[in-house]
Amino acid sequence: MTKIADETICAQATANGRGGIAVLRISGELSRTIGEAILGNLPPPRMAELLHFRNEHGEPIDQGIALFFPAPHSFTGEDVIELQGHGGPVVMDRLMRQVLSLGARAARPGEFSERAFLNGKIDLVQAEAIADLIDSASEQAARSALRSLQGLFSTEVHQLVDKLTELRIYVESAIDFPEEEVDFLQEGDVSSRLGGIIHQLERVVESAREGVLLQEGMTLVIAGRPNAGKSSLLNALSGKESAIVTEIPGTTRDLLKEQIEIDGLPIHIIDTAGLRESEDRVEQEGIRRAWQEIEKADRVLLLIDDQLGESEEDRQTIKRIEQHREVPLTILRTKVDQSGKEPGIQNSKQQNREIAISAHTGAGMAALRTFLKECAGYQPTGEGTFLARRRHLEALQQARSALEQGRIQLVDFHAGELLAEELRLAQESLAEITGTFTSDDLLGKIFSSFCIGK
């Protein structure tokens, strides 16, 4: 079986169809030979030249710009030829068939980026950022994807890995001298350094969580007692009558889902059944489903009717939600057009912010929309945020869990060997993000989602 590195691949790097220009990209060992056969002579490295593209009989197929990037100074790290011709499907098809007849094969989706990763030109985070930049749904997402491509996220992860490596060496050196291990671990330096790594990791987790929301969109669950205004809020956010609104408590029995965009930021909204004690089996099932969605949401908006105030049921709901520390909670005081409360932000702290609104009049809704953008890392200046994927966040959380378990082994049991093992597990989780330690199955799944030609 031919190795991937021994095969020469080609693909159209621009979208199919008619256009001003179309680009054909070739990468691999046969690139020079194929380029000479089609062009006659290769252009000087990294210099554009206007040439004829010819078939096997020397007849012109097209005329366009040719570029040659010799290895290792190319995107893939291999010899690369780019042919920029006229953007007609017939012309591109003829040129593609000619390249294939000279020994290349059609590239798989994402194979150029995959080769760049395998040849050490980019890491896995940067490779994924290429696809995310192409798929960006907003200017903020595009800027954040570019930061990941430029290595902002990778740098954060590499710094953590370096510190973990140093701490592992420090701890494992104590294990090699058992008579000194307990004093070594109790002297405080290990605990201090471990705490610093955990603190730095927490900041990266928070940034990654915002990056995931920019990339995938926020799943927002609307919860609260019956008649708190959940369905009215869904309708106000979606801009249409998605849910039935009545004065009868318990109108919503099942989940209602809508997808909206706020300045290009996708938000998946889920309206749930009213949370209360009920003997109705159908309503009970709706409440069970509501809690399922609450426990896996990116953020929960708990609605409290401002006329009625906070009930014991509301306090129990808040307590239950707060037990899931990964699920941020925001309280909305609703129906302020009737209660008389001033609409808008009621608390300046983002994580505990309360917002007073009226879905009926629209009062406070602008503040709510701005707040939701802030929660997803949307910043007008676009500074500091990098794009992340769900797998990145899961790996960071696994690393954090291992480090917290390691701190328990250190503080409670002075168990150096168990601490060293948890440090190793944390390091492997972080290495999965950049691809230093990654399974072939994961690589196949990641790159198969890319465009052909990338």
Coordinates of C-alpha atoms in Angstrom, one line a residue:
M1 CA 0.0 0.0 0.0
T2 CA 1.4 3.4 -1.0
K3 CA 2.1 5.8 1.9
I4 CA 0.2 9.1 1.9
A5 CA 3.6 10.9 1.9
D6 CA 4.6 9.1 -1.3
E7 CA 1.4 10.1 -3.2
T8 CA 0.9 13.4 -5.1
I9 CA -2.5 14.9 -4.6
C10 CA -4.5 17.6 -6.4
A11 CA -7.8 19.4 -5.9
Q12 CA -9.5 22.6 -7.0
A13 CA -9.0 25.0 -4.1
T14 CA -11.8 27.4 -5.2
A15 CA -15.5 26.7 -5.2
N16 CA -17.0 24.8 -8.0
G17 CA -18.9 26.7 -10.7
R18 CA -18.3 29.7 -12.9
G19 CA -16.1 32.5 -11.6
G20 CA -13.4 35.0 -12.5
I21 CA -10.6 32.6 -11.6
A22 CA -10.2 29.0 -10.3
V23 CA -7.2 27.6 -8.5
L24 CA -5.9 24.0 -8.9
R25 CA -3.5 22.9 -6.1
I26 CA -0.9 20.1 -6.4
S27 CA 1.2 18.7 -3.6
G28 CA 3.7 15.9 -3.4
E29 CA 6.8 14.3 -4.9
L30 CA 5.5 14.4 -8.5
S31 CA 4.6 18.1 -8.4
R32 CA 7.7 19.2 -10.2
T33 CA 7.3 16.6 -12.9
I34 CA 3.6 17.4 -13.4
G35 CA 4.3 21.1 -13.4
E36 CA 7.0 20.8 -16.1
A37 CA 4.8 18.6 -18.2
I38 CA 1.9 21.1 -18.1
L39 CA 3.9 24.4 -18.1
G40 CA 7.0 23.5 -20.0
N41 CA 9.2 25.1 -17.4
L42 CA 8.5 25.8 -13.7
P43 CA 8.4 29.4 -12.7
P44 CA 11.0 30.6 -10.2
P45 CA 10.2 29.6 -6.6
R46 CA 7.4 31.8 -5.1
M47 CA 7.2 34.0 -8.1
A48 CA 4.0 34.3 -10.2
E49 CA 4.4 33.8 -14.0
L50 CA 1.8 33.9 -16.8
L51 CA 2.0 30.6 -18.7
H52 CA 0.0 28.3 -20.9
F53 CA -1.4 25.1 -19.4
R54 CA -1.0 22.3 -22.0
N55 CA -2.3 18.8 -22.4
E56 CA -0.2 15.7 -23.3
H57 CA -0.2 16.7 -27.0
G58 CA 1.1 20.2 -26.3
E59 CA -2.2 21.8 -27.0
P60 CA -3.2 24.7 -24.7
I61 CA -6.0 24.0 -22.1
D62 CA -5.9 27.5 -20.6
Q63 CA -3.6 30.4 -19.9
G64 CA -3.1 31.6 -16.3
I65 CA -0.8 32.2 -13.4
A66 CA 1.5 29.5 -12.1
L67 CA 3.2 29.4 -8.8
F68 CA 5.8 26.9 -7.5
F69 CA 6.6 26.5 -3.8
P70 CA 9.5 24.0 -3.3
A71 CA 9.7 21.9 -0.1
P72 CA 9.8 22.6 2.8
H73 CA 8.8 26.2 2.2
S74 CA 5.1 25.6 1.3
F75 CA 1.8 25.2 3.1
T76 CA 2.1 21.4 3.2
G77 CA 5.8 21.2 3.6
E78 CA 6.0 19.4 0.2
D79 CA 6.6 20.6 -3.3
V80 CA 3.4 22.5 -4.2
I81 CA 2.2 23.9 -7.6
E82 CA -0.7 26.2 -7.9
L83 CA -2.4 26.9 -11.2
Q84 CA -4.7 29.9 -11.4
G85 CA -6.8 29.7 -14.5
H86 CA -10.2 31.0 -15.7
G87 CA -13.1 30.0 -13.5
G88 CA -15.0 27.8 -15.9
P89 CA -16.0 24.2 -14.9
V90 CA -15.1 22.7 -18.3
V91 CA -11.6 24.3 -18.2
M92 CA -10.9 23.2 -14.7
D93 CA -12.2 19.7 -15.4
R94 CA -9.8 19.4 -18.4
L95 CA -6.9 20.6 -16.4
M96 CA -7.7 18.3 -13.5
R97 CA -7.9 15.3 -15.8
Q98 CA -4.5 16.2 -17.2
V99 CA -2.9 16.4 -13.7
L100 CA -4.5 13.0 -12.7
S101 CA -3.2 11.4 -15.9
L102 CA 0.3 12.4 -14.9
G103 CA 0.3 10.4 -11.7
A104 CA -1.6 12.5 -9.1
R105 CA -4.8 11.5 -7.4
A106 CA -7.7 13.5 -6.2
A107 CA -7.2 14.8 -2.7
R108 CA -9.5 13.9 0.2
P109 CA -11.3 16.6 2.1
G110 CA -8.8 18.4 4.3
E111 CA -5.8 16.4 3.0
F112 CA -3.7 19.5 2.3
S113 CA -4.2 20.7 5.9
E114 CA -3.6 17.2 7.1
R115 CA -0.2 17.0 5.4
A116 CA 0.7 20.4 6.8
F117 CA 0.0 19.0 10.3
L118 CA 1.8 15.7 9.7
N119 CA 4.8 17.6 8.3
G120 CA 5.0 19.9 11.3
K121 CA 4.0 23.1 9.5
I122 CA 1.0 23.7 11.8
D123 CA -0.4 21.9 14.9
L124 CA -3.9 20.4 15.1
V125 CA -5.4 23.5 16.7
Q126 CA -4.2 25.7 13.8
A127 CA -5.4 23.1 11.3
E128 CA -8.9 23.2 12.7
A129 CA -8.7 27.0 12.8
I130 CA -8.4 26.9 9.0
A131 CA -11.8 25.2 8.6
D132 CA -13.3 27.4 11.3
L133 CA -12.1 30.6 9.6
I134 CA -13.8 29.4 6.3
D135 CA -17.0 28.5 8.2
S136 CA -17.1 31.7 10.4
A137 CA -20.6 33.1 10.7
S138 CA -19.6 36.5 12.1
E139 CA -16.7 38.9 12.0
Q140 CA -15.9 38.2 15.6
A141 CA -15.7 34.4 14.9
A142 CA -13.5 35.1 11.9
R143 CA -11.1 37.2 14.0
S144 CA -11.0 34.6 16.7
A145 CA -10.4 31.8 14.3
L146 CA -7.5 33.8 12.8
R147 CA -6.0 34.1 16.3
S148 CA -6.1 30.4 16.7
L149 CA -4.5 30.0 13.3
Q150 CA -1.8 32.4 14.3
G151 CA -1.1 30.2 17.3
L152 CA -2.7 32.1 20.3
F153 CA -4.5 29.1 21.6
S154 CA -1.6 26.7 20.9
T155 CA 0.8 29.0 22.8
E156 CA -1.5 28.9 25.8
V157 CA -1.6 25.1 25.7
H158 CA 2.1 24.7 25.1
Q159 CA 2.9 26.9 28.1
L160 CA 0.7 24.7 30.3
V161 CA 2.4 21.5 29.0
D162 CA 5.9 23.0 29.6
K163 CA 5.0 23.8 33.2
L164 CA 3.5 20.4 33.7
T165 CA 6.6 18.8 32.3
E166 CA 8.8 20.7 34.7
L167 CA 6.6 19.8 37.7
R168 CA 6.6 16.1 36.7
I169 CA 10.4 16.1 36.6
Y170 CA 10.4 17.8 40.0
V171 CA 8.0 15.3 41.6
E172 CA 9.4 12.2 40.0
S173 CA 12.9 13.1 41.1
A174 CA 11.5 12.9 44.7
I175 CA 10.0 9.5 44.0
D176 CA 13.5 8.3 43.0
F177 CA 14.6 9.1 46.6
P178 CA 11.9 7.5 48.8
E179 CA 13.5 8.6 52.1
E180 CA 13.2 12.3 51.1
E181 CA 9.9 12.2 49.3
V182 CA 7.5 13.2 52.2
D183 CA 9.7 16.2 53.2
F184 CA 10.1 17.1 49.6
L185 CA 6.3 17.2 48.9
Q186 CA 5.5 18.9 52.2
E187 CA 7.9 21.8 51.7
G188 CA 5.2 23.8 49.8
D189 CA 6.9 24.4 46.5
V190 CA 5.1 21.6 44.7
S191 CA 1.7 22.7 46.1
S192 CA 2.4 26.3 45.0
R193 CA 3.4 25.4 41.5
L194 CA 0.5 23.0 41.1
G195 CA -1.9 25.7 42.2
G196 CA -0.4 28.1 39.7
I197 CA -0.9 25.7 36.9
I198 CA -4.5 25.0 37.9
H199 CA -5.2 28.8 38.1
Q200 CA -3.7 29.3 34.6
L201 CA -5.7 26.3 33.2
E202 CA -8.9 27.8 34.7
R203 CA -8.3 31.0 32.6
V204 CA -7.8 28.9 29.4
V205 CA -10.9 26.8 30.1
E206 CA -13.0 30.0 30.4
S207 CA -11.5 31.4 27.2
A208 CA -12.1 28.1 25.4
R209 CA -15.7 28.0 26.6
E210 CA -16.2 31.4 25.0
G211 CA -14.4 30.1 21.9
V212 CA -16.7 27.1 21.6
L213 CA -19.8 29.4 21.9
L214 CA -18.4 31.6 19.0
Q215 CA -17.7 28.5 16.9
E216 CA -20.8 26.3 17.6
G217 CA -23.3 28.8 19.0
M218 CA -24.7 29.0 22.5
T219 CA -27.4 26.6 23.8
L220 CA -29.7 28.8 25.9
V221 CA -32.4 27.2 28.0
I222 CA -35.3 29.3 29.2
A223 CA -36.6 27.9 32.6
G224 CA -38.9 29.0 35.4
R225 CA -42.3 28.5 37.0
P226 CA -45.5 28.4 34.9
N227 CA -46.6 31.8 33.6
A228 CA -43.2 33.4 34.3
G229 CA -43.0 34.6 30.7
K230 CA -40.9 31.9 29.1
S231 CA -42.9 31.5 25.9
S232 CA -43.2 35.3 25.6
L233 CA -39.4 35.6 25.9
L234 CA -38.9 32.9 23.2
N235 CA -41.2 34.8 20.9
A236 CA -39.4 38.1 21.6
L237 CA -36.0 36.7 20.9
S238 CA -37.0 34.7 17.8
G239 CA -39.1 37.6 16.4
K240 CA -42.1 35.4 15.7
E241 CA -44.9 33.6 17.4
S242 CA -43.0 30.3 18.0
A243 CA -44.8 29.4 21.3
I244 CA -48.4 29.7 22.4
V245 CA -48.9 32.4 25.0
T246 CA -51.9 32.2 27.4
E247 CA -52.7 33.1 31.0
I248 CA -53.3 29.4 31.7
P249 CA -50.4 27.9 33.7
G250 CA -48.6 24.9 32.1
T251 CA -49.4 25.8 28.5
T252 CA -45.9 24.5 27.4
R253 CA -45.7 20.8 28.0
D254 CA -42.8 19.8 25.7
L255 CA -39.5 21.5 24.5
L256 CA -39.8 24.2 22.0
K257 CA -36.6 25.0 20.0
E258 CA -35.6 28.0 17.9
Q259 CA -32.3 29.2 16.4
I260 CA -31.6 32.9 16.2
E261 CA -28.5 35.1 15.5
I262 CA -27.4 38.2 17.3
D263 CA -24.9 40.0 15.2
G264 CA -23.9 36.8 13.5
L265 CA -23.6 34.8 16.8
P266 CA -25.8 31.7 16.6
I267 CA -28.0 30.9 19.6
H268 CA -30.0 27.8 20.1
I269 CA -32.9 28.6 22.3
I270 CA -34.9 25.9 24.2
D271 CA -38.2 26.9 25.9
T272 CA -39.1 24.4 28.6
A273 CA -42.2 23.3 30.6
G274 CA -42.9 25.3 33.8
L275 CA -41.0 23.9 36.8
R276 CA -43.4 23.0 39.6
E277 CA -44.9 20.0 41.5
S278 CA -47.5 18.3 39.3
E279 CA -49.7 15.2 39.4
D280 CA -50.2 15.4 35.6
R281 CA -48.1 12.6 34.0
V282 CA -47.7 14.6 30.7
E283 CA -46.6 17.7 32.6
Q284 CA -44.2 15.5 34.7
E285 CA -42.5 14.2 31.6
G286 CA -42.2 17.8 30.3
I287 CA -40.5 18.9 33.5
R288 CA -38.2 15.9 33.4
R289 CA -37.1 16.8 29.9
A290 CA -36.7 20.4 31.0
W291 CA -34.2 19.4 33.7
Q292 CA -32.3 17.3 31.1
E293 CA -31.8 20.3 28.9
I294 CA -30.9 22.6 31.9
E295 CA -28.1 20.2 33.0
K296 CA -26.4 20.3 29.6
A297 CA -27.1 24.0 28.6
D298 CA -24.4 26.5 27.9
R299 CA -26.4 29.0 29.9
V300 CA -29.8 29.0 31.7
L301 CA -32.1 32.0 31.9
L302 CA -34.3 31.5 35.0
L303 CA -37.4 33.7 34.7
I304 CA -39.0 35.1 37.8
D305 CA -42.3 37.0 37.6
D306 CA -41.3 40.3 39.2
Q307 CA -44.9 41.0 40.4
L308 CA -44.9 37.7 42.4
G309 CA -41.3 37.8 43.6
E310 CA -38.9 34.9 44.3
S311 CA -40.7 31.9 45.7
E312 CA -39.3 28.9 47.6
E313 CA -39.6 26.9 44.4
D314 CA -37.4 29.4 42.6
R315 CA -34.8 29.2 45.4
Q316 CA -34.8 25.4 45.2
T317 CA -34.4 25.6 41.4
I318 CA -31.5 28.1 41.7
K319 CA -29.8 25.8 44.3
R320 CA -30.2 22.8 42.0
I321 CA -28.8 24.6 39.0
E322 CA -25.9 26.0 40.9
Q323 CA -24.9 22.4 41.9
H324 CA -23.9 22.0 38.2
R325 CA -21.0 24.4 38.2
E326 CA -20.5 24.1 34.4
V327 CA -24.0 25.5 33.8
P328 CA -24.0 29.3 34.2
L329 CA -27.2 30.8 35.5
T330 CA -28.7 34.3 34.8
I331 CA -31.9 35.4 36.5
L332 CA -34.4 37.4 34.5
R333 CA -37.0 39.5 36.4
T334 CA -39.9 39.5 34.0
K335 CA -43.1 41.6 33.4
V336 CA -41.5 44.8 34.7
D337 CA -44.0 46.8 32.7
Q338 CA -46.5 45.6 35.3
S339 CA -44.3 45.6 38.4
G340 CA -42.8 49.0 37.8
K341 CA -39.1 47.9 38.2
E342 CA -36.5 49.8 36.1
P343 CA -35.6 47.6 33.1
G344 CA -32.0 46.6 32.4
I345 CA -29.0 45.3 34.3
Q346 CA -29.6 44.8 38.0
N347 CA -26.2 43.4 38.9
S348 CA -22.8 44.4 37.4
K349 CA -21.1 41.0 37.9
Q350 CA -21.4 39.0 34.7
Q351 CA -21.7 35.6 36.2
N352 CA -24.4 36.6 38.8
R353 CA -26.0 39.3 36.7
E354 CA -29.8 39.8 37.0
I355 CA -31.6 41.5 34.2
A356 CA -35.1 43.1 34.4
I357 CA -37.1 42.8 31.2
S358 CA -40.5 43.0 29.7
A359 CA -40.9 40.7 26.7
H360 CA -44.3 42.4 26.0
T361 CA -42.9 45.9 25.6
G362 CA -39.3 45.1 24.7
A363 CA -37.9 46.9 27.8
G364 CA -34.6 45.5 28.8
M365 CA -34.3 43.3 25.8
A366 CA -31.4 45.2 24.3
A367 CA -29.5 44.8 27.6
L368 CA -30.2 41.0 27.5
R369 CA -29.0 40.7 23.9
T370 CA -25.8 42.5 24.7
F371 CA -25.3 40.3 27.8
L372 CA -25.7 37.1 25.7
K373 CA -23.0 38.3 23.3
E374 CA -20.7 39.0 26.2
C375 CA -21.3 35.5 27.6
A376 CA -20.2 34.1 24.2
G377 CA -17.0 36.1 24.2
Y378 CA -18.3 38.6 21.7
Q379 CA -16.3 41.9 22.0
P380 CA -16.6 44.9 19.7
T381 CA -12.8 45.3 19.7
G382 CA -12.3 41.5 19.1
E383 CA -9.3 41.4 21.4
G384 CA -8.0 38.3 23.2
T385 CA -10.6 35.6 22.2
F386 CA -9.6 32.6 20.2
L387 CA -11.9 30.1 18.6
A388 CA -12.2 26.6 20.1
R389 CA -14.0 23.4 19.6
R390 CA -16.0 21.2 21.9
R391 CA -13.2 18.6 21.9
H392 CA -10.7 21.3 23.1
L393 CA -13.0 22.2 26.0
E394 CA -13.5 18.5 27.0
A395 CA -9.7 17.9 26.9
L396 CA -9.1 21.0 29.1
Q397 CA -11.7 19.9 31.5
Q398 CA -10.2 16.4 31.7
A399 CA -6.8 18.0 32.4
R400 CA -8.3 20.2 35.1
S401 CA -10.0 17.1 36.7
A402 CA -6.7 15.3 36.7
L403 CA -4.9 18.2 38.3
E404 CA -7.5 18.6 41.0
Q405 CA -7.3 14.9 41.8
G406 CA -3.5 15.3 41.9
R407 CA -3.9 18.1 44.4
I408 CA -5.9 15.8 46.6
Q409 CA -3.2 13.2 46.4
L410 CA -0.6 15.8 47.4
V411 CA -2.4 17.6 50.2
D412 CA -4.4 14.8 51.8
F413 CA -2.2 11.8 51.3
H414 CA 1.3 13.1 50.3
A415 CA 1.3 10.4 47.6
G416 CA 4.0 11.4 45.2
E417 CA 3.5 8.5 42.8
L418 CA -0.2 9.2 42.5
L419 CA 0.4 12.9 42.0
A420 CA 2.9 12.1 39.2
E421 CA 0.3 9.8 37.5
E422 CA -2.3 12.6 37.6
L423 CA 0.2 15.1 36.1
R424 CA 0.9 12.6 33.3
L425 CA -2.8 12.2 32.5
A426 CA -3.3 16.0 32.5
Q427 CA -0.3 16.4 30.2
E428 CA -1.8 13.8 27.8
S429 CA -5.1 15.5 27.7
L430 CA -3.5 18.8 26.8
A431 CA -1.3 17.1 24.2
E432 CA -4.5 15.8 22.4
I433 CA -5.5 19.4 21.7
T434 CA -2.4 20.3 19.7
G435 CA -2.1 16.8 18.2
T436 CA 1.2 15.9 20.0
F437 CA -0.7 12.9 21.4
T438 CA -3.7 12.0 19.1
S439 CA -5.3 8.9 17.7
D440 CA -5.5 8.3 14.0
D441 CA -9.3 7.9 14.3
L442 CA -9.6 11.4 15.7
L443 CA -7.4 12.9 12.9
G444 CA -9.6 11.2 10.3
K445 CA -12.7 12.6 11.9
I446 CA -11.3 16.1 12.1
F447 CA -9.9 16.4 8.6
S448 CA -12.8 14.7 6.9
S449 CA -15.0 17.7 7.8
F450 CA -12.7 20.1 5.8
C451 CA -13.3 21.5 2.3
I452 CA -11.7 19.6 -0.6
G453 CA -8.7 21.7 -1.6
K454 CA -7.9 22.6 2.0

